PDB file of C-alpha atoms in Angstrom:
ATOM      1  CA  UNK A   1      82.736 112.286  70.458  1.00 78.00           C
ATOM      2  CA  UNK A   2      86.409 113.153  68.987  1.00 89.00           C
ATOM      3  CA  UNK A   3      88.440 110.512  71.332  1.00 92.00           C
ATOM      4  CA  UNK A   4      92.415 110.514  71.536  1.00 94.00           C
ATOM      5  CA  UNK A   5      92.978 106.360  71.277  1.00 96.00           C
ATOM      6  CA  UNK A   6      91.844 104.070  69.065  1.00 96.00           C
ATOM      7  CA  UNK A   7      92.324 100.667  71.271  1.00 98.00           C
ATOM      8  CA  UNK A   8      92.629 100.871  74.774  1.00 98.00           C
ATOM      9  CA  UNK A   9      92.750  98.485  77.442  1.00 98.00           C
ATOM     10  CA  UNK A  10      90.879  99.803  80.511  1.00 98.00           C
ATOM     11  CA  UNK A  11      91.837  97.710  84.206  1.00 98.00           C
ATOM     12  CA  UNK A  12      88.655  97.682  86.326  1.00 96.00           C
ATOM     13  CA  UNK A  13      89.612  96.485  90.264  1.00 92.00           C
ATOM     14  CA  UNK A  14      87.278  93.678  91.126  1.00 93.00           C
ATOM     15  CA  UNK A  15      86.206  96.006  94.374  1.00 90.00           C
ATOM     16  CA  UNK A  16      84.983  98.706  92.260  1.00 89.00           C
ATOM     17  CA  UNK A  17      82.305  96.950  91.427  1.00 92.00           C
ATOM     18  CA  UNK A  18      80.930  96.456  94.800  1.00 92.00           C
ATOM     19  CA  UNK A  19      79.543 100.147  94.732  1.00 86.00           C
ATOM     20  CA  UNK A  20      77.885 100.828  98.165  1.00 87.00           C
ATOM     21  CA  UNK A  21      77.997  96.740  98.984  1.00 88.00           C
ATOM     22  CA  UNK A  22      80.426  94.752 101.157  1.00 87.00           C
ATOM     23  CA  UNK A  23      81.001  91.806  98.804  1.00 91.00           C
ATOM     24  CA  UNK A  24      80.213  90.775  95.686  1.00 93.00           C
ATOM     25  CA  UNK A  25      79.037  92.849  92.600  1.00 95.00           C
ATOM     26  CA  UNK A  26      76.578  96.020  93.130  1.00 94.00           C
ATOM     27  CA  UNK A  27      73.688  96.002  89.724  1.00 95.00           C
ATOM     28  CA  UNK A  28      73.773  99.623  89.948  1.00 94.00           C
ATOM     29  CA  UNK A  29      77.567 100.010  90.263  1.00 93.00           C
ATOM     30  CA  UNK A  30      77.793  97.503  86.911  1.00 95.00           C
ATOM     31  CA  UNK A  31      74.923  99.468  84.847  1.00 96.00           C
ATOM     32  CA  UNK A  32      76.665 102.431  85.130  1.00 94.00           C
ATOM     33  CA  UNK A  33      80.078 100.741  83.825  1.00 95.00           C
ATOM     34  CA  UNK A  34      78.121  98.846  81.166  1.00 96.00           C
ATOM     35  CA  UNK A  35      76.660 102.631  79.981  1.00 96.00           C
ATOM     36  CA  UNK A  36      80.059 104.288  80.154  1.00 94.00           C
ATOM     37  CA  UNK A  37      81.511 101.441  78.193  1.00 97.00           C
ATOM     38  CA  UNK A  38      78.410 101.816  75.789  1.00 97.00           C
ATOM     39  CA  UNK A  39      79.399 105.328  74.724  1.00 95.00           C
ATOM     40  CA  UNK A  40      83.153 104.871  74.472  1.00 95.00           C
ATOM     41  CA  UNK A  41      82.314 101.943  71.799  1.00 96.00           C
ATOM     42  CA  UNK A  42      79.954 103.621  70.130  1.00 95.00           C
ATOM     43  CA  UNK A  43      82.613 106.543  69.746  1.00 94.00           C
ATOM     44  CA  UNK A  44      84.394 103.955  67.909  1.00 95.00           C
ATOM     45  CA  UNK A  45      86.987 102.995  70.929  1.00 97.00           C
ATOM     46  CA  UNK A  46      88.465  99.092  70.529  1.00 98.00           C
ATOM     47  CA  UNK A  47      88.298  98.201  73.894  1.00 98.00           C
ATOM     48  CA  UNK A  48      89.777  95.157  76.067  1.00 98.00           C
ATOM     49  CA  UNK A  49      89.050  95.268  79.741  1.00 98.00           C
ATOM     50  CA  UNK A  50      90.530  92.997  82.534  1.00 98.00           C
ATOM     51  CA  UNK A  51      88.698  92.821  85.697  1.00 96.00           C
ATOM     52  CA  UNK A  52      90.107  91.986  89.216  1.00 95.00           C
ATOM     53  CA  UNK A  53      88.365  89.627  91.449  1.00 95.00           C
ATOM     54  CA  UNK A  54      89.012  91.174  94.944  1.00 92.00           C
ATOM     55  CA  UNK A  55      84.898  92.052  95.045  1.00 94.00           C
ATOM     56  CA  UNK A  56      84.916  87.967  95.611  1.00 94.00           C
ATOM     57  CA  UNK A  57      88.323  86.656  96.807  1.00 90.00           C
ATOM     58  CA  UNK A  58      91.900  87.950  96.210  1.00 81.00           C
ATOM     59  CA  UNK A  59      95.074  85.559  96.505  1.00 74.00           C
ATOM     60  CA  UNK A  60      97.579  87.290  98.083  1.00 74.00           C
ATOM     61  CA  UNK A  61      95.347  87.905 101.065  1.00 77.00           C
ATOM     62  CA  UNK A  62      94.052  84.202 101.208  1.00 78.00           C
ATOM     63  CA  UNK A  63      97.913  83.042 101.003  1.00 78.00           C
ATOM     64  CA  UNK A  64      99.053  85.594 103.694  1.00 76.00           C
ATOM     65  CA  UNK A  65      96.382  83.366 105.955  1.00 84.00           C
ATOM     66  CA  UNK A  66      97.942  80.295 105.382  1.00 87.00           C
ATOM     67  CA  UNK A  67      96.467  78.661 102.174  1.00 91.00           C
ATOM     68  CA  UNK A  68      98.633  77.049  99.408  1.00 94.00           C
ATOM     69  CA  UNK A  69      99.825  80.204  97.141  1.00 93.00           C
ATOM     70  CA  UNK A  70      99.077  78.302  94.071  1.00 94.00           C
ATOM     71  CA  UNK A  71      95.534  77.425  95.056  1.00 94.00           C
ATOM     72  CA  UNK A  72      95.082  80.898  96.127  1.00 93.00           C
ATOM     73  CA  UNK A  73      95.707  82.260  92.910  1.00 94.00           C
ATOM     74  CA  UNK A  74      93.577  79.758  90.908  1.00 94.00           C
ATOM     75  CA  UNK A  75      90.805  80.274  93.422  1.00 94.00           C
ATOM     76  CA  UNK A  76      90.992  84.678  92.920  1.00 94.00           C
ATOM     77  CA  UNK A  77      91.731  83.911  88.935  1.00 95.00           C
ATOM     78  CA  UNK A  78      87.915  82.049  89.329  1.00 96.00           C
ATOM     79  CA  UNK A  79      86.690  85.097  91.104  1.00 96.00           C
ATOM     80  CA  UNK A  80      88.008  87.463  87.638  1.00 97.00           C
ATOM     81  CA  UNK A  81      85.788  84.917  85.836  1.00 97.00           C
ATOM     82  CA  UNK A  82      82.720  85.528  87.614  1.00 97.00           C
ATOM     83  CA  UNK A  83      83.321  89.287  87.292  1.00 97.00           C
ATOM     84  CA  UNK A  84      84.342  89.353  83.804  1.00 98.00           C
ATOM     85  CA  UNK A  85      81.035  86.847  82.865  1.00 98.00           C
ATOM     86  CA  UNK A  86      78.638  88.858  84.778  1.00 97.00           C
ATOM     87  CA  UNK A  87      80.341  92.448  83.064  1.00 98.00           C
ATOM     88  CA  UNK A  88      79.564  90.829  79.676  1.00 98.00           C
ATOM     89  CA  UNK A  89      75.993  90.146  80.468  1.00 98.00           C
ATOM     90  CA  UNK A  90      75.198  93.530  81.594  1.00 98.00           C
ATOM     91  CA  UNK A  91      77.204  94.815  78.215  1.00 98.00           C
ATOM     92  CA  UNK A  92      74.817  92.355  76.450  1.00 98.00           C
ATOM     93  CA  UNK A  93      71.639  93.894  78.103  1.00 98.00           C
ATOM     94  CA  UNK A  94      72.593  97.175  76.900  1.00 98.00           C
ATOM     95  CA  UNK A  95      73.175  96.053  72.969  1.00 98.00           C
ATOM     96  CA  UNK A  96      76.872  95.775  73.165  1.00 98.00           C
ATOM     97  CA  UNK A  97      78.728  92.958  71.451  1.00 98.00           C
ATOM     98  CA  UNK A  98      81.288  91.312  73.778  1.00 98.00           C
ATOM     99  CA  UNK A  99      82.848  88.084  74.278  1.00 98.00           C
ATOM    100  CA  UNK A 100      85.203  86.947  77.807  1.00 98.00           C
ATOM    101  CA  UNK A 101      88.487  85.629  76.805  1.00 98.00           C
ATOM    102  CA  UNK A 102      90.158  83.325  79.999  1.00 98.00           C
ATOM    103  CA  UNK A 103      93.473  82.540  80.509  1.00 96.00           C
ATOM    104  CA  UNK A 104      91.781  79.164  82.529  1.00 95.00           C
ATOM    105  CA  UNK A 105      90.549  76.862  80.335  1.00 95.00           C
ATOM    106  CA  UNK A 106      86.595  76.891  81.344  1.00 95.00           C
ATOM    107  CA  UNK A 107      85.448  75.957  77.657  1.00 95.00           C
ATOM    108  CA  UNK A 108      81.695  75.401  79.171  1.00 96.00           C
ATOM    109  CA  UNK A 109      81.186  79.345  79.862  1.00 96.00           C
ATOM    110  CA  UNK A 110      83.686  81.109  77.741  1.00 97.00           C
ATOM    111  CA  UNK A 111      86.343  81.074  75.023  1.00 97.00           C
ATOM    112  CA  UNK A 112      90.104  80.149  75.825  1.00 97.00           C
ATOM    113  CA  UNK A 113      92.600  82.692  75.410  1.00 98.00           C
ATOM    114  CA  UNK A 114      93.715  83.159  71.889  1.00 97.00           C
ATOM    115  CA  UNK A 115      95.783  85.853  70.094  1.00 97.00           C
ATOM    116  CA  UNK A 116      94.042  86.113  66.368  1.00 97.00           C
ATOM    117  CA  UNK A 117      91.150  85.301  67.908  1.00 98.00           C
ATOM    118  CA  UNK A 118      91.103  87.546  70.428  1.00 98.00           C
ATOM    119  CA  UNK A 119      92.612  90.676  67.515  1.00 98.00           C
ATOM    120  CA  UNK A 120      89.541  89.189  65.241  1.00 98.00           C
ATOM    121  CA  UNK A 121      86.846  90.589  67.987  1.00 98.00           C
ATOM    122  CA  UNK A 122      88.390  93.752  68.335  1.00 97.00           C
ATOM    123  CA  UNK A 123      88.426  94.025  64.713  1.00 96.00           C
ATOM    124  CA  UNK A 124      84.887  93.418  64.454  1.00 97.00           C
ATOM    125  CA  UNK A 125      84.309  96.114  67.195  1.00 96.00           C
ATOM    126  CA  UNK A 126      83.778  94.022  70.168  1.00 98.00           C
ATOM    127  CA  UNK A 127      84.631  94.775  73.866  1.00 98.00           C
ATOM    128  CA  UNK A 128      87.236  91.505  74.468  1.00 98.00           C
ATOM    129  CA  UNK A 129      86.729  90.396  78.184  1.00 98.00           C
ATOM    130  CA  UNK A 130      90.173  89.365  79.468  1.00 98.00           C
ATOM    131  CA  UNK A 131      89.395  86.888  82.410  1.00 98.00           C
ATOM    132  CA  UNK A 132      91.747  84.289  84.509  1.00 96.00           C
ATOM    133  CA  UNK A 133      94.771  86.271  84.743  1.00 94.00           C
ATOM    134  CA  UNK A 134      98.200  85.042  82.620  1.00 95.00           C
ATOM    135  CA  UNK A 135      96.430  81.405  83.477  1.00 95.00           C
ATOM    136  CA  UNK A 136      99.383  81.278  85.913  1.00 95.00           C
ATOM    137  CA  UNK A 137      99.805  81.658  89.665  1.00 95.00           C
ATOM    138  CA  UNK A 138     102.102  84.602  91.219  1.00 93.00           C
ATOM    139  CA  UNK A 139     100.832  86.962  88.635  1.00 94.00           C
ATOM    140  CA  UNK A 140      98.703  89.885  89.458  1.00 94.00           C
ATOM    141  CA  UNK A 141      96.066  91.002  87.158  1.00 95.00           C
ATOM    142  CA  UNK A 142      98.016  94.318  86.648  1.00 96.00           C
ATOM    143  CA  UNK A 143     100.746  92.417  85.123  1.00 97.00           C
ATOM    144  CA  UNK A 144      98.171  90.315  83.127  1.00 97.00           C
ATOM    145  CA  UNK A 145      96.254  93.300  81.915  1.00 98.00           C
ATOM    146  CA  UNK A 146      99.564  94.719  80.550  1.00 98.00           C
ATOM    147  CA  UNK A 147     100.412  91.732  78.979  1.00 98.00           C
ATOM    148  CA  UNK A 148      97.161  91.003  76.889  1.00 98.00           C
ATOM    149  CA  UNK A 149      97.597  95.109  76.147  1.00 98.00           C
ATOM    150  CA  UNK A 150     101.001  94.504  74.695  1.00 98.00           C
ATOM    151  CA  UNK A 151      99.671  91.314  72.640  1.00 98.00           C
ATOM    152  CA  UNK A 152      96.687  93.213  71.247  1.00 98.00           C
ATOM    153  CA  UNK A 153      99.267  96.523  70.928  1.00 98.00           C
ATOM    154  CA  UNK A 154      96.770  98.721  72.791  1.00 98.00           C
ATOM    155  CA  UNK A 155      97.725 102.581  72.490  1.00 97.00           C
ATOM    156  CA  UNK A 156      97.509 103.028  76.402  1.00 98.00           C
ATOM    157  CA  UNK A 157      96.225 101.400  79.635  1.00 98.00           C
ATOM    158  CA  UNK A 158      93.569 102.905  81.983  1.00 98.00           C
ATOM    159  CA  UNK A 159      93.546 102.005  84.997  1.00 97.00           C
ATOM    160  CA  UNK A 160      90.753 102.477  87.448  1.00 95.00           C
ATOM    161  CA  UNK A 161      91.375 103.118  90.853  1.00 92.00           C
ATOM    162  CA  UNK A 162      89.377 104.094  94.199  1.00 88.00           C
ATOM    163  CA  UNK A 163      91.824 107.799  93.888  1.00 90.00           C
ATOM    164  CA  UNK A 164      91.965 110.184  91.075  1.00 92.00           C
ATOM    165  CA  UNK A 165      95.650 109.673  90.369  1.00 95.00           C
ATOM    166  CA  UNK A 166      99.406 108.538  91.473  1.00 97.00           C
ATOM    167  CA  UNK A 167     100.291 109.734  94.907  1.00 96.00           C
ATOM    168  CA  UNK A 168     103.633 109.788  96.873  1.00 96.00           C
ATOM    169  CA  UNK A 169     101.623 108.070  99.816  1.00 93.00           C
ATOM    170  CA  UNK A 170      98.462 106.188 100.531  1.00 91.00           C
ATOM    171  CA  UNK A 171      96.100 109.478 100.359  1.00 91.00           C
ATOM    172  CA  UNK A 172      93.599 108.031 102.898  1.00 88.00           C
ATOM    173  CA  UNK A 173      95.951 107.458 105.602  1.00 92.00           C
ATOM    174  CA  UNK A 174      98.647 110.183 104.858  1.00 94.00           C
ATOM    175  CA  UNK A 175      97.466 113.714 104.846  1.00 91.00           C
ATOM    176  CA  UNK A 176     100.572 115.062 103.341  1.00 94.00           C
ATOM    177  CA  UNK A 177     100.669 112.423 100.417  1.00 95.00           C
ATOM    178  CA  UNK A 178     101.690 114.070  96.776  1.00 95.00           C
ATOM    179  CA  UNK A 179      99.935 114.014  94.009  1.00 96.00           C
ATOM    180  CA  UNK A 180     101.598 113.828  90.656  1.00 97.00           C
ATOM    181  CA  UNK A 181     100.028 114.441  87.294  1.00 96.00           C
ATOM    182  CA  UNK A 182     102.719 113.354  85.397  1.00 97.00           C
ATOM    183  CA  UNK A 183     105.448 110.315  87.014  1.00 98.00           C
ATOM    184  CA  UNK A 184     107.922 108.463  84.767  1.00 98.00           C
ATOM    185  CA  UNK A 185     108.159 104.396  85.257  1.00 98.00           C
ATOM    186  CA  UNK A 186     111.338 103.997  86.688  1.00 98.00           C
ATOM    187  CA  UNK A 187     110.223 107.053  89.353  1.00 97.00           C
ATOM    188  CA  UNK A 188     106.850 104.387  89.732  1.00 97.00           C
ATOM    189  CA  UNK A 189     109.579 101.576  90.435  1.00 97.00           C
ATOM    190  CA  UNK A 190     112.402 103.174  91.904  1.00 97.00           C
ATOM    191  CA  UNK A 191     109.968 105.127  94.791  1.00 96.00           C
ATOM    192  CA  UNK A 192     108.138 101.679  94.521  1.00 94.00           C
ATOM    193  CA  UNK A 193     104.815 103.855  94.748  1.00 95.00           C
ATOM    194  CA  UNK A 194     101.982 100.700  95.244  1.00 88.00           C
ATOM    195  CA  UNK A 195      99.515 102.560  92.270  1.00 91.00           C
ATOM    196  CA  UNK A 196     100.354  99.486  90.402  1.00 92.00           C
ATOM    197  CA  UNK A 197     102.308  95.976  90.401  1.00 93.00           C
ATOM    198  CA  UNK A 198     105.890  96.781  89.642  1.00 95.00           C
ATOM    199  CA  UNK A 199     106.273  93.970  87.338  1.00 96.00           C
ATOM    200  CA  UNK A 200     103.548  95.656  85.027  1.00 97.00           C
ATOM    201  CA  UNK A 201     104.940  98.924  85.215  1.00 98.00           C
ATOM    202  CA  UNK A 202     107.834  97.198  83.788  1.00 97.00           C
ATOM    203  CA  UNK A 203     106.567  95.750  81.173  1.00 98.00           C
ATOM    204  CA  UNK A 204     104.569  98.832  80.436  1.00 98.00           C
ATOM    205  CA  UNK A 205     107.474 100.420  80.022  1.00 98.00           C
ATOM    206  CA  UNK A 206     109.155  98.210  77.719  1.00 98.00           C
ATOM    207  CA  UNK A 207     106.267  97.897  75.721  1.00 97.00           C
ATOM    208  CA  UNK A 208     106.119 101.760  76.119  1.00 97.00           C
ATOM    209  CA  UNK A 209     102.827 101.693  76.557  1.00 98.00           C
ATOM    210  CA  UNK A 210     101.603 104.893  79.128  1.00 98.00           C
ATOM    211  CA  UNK A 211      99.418 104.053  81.947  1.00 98.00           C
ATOM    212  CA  UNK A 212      96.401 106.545  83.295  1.00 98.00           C
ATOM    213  CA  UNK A 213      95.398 106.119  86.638  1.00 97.00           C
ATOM    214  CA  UNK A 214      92.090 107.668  87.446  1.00 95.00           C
ATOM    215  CA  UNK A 215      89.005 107.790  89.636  1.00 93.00           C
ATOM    216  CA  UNK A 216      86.037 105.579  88.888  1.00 88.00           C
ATOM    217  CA  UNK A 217      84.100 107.901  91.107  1.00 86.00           C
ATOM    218  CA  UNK A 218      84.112 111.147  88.664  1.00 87.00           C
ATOM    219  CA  UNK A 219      81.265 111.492  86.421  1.00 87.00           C
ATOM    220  CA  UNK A 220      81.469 110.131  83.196  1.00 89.00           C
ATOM    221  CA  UNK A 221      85.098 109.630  83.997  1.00 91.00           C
ATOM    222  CA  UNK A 222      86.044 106.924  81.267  1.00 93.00           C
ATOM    223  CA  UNK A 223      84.295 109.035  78.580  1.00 91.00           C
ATOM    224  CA  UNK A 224      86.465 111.909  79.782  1.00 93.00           C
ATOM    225  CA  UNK A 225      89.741 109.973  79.245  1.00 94.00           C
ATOM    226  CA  UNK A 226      88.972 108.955  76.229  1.00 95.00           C
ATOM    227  CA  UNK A 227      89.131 112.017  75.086  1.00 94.00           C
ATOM    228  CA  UNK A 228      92.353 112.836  77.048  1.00 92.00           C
ATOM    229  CA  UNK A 229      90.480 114.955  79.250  1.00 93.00           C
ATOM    230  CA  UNK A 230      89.068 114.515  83.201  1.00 91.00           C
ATOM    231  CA  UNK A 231      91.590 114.475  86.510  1.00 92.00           C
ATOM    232  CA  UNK A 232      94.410 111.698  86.318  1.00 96.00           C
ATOM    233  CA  UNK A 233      98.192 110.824  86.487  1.00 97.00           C
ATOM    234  CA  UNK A 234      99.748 109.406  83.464  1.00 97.00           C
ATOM    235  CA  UNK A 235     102.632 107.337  83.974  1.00 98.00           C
ATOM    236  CA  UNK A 236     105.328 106.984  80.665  1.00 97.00           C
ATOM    237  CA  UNK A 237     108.979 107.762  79.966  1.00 94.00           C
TER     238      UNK A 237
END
């Protein structure tokens, strides 16, 4: 398989792992991710992947009912853990070398966050498992994902979503939404379109680093963008 990057950093939402279940992480949903991940490796793709915790308990929401902000955050950077821990398992199961990286120090279940360390993996062609965020509260996992992208100077950022693209509106609630293929970052933060955290896009774009936004649910859809094929919106300069 002739791909188009050689290290990309692929953001998986912590609900797209549920599949078909309410909460939590769906076996079948993960096998299929673990597969897809199998045959971009084996291509000879150097891949990081942060995972969102949402599937188990996302910040923002438990701060908007009244708990501490701070503890929020520490409690949803946890749930990334979890996600991230139980994605390198099923990697594992299905021969792929992979080790979790945390911004948290949890030394018991997986390795603290370190740069070379961290660049030494990829080099040796394993997936690196970014989990617990920056290690900081008020930061998404967008923002962290472009972060740890810009520190191991990834080539681009995929992002997987629940839509197959950037839209002018919330597709599912606006029939008349837009759909761009192509959208610029300061278009992304000046029409402050909610594909992605702003502060990320930001960064993205000073690290120039272009974003693809596509839909988990098309087959073999990471393979396909890879390969710079498959339905998506790219966001750059």
């Amino acid at each position: 398989m002739k791909t188009k990057y050689k290290r990309v950093l692929l953001k998986l939402s912590g609900e797209g792992l549920m599949g078909d279940e309410k909460f939590g992480i769906s076996p079948k949903e993960l096998q299929t991710l673990a597969l897809q991940i199998k045959d971009i490796v084996s291509s000879g793709v150097e891949l990081c992947v942060v995972v969102g915790g949402g599937n188990i308990f996302r910040g923002a929401k438990g701060a908007a009912k009244g708990m501490n902000r701070t503890v929020a955050d520490q409690v949803g950077m946890l749930a990334t853990l979890m996600n991230a821990l139980c994605l390198q398992n099923a990697l594992e199961e299905n021969g792929v070398s992979a080790r979790v990286s945390s911004g948290l120090s949890v030394p018991q279940v997986c390795e603290n966050y370190m740069y070379r360390k961290a660049m030494r993996h990829l080099e040796k062609k394993r997936v690196v498992i970014f989990a617990g965020g920056t290690g900081n509260p008020y930061f998404t996992t967008d923002t962290g994902a472009v972060l740890r992208a810009s520190e191991m100077q990834c080539d681009v950022v995929l992002k997987s979503t629940q839509v197959d693209g950037v839209y002018s509106a919330d597709p599912k609630t606006d029939a008349k939404a837009v759909r761009y293929d192509e959208i610029s970052y300061d278009d992304v933060i000046g029409k402050q379109l909610k594909v992605m955290d702003l502060t990320a896009v930001a960064l993205a774009k000073e690290n120039n680093i272009p974003i693809i936004v596509f839909s988990q649910h098309e087959k073999d859809s990471l393979k396909k963008i890879v390969q710079g094929k498959g339905h998506y919106t790219i966001i750059k300069k």
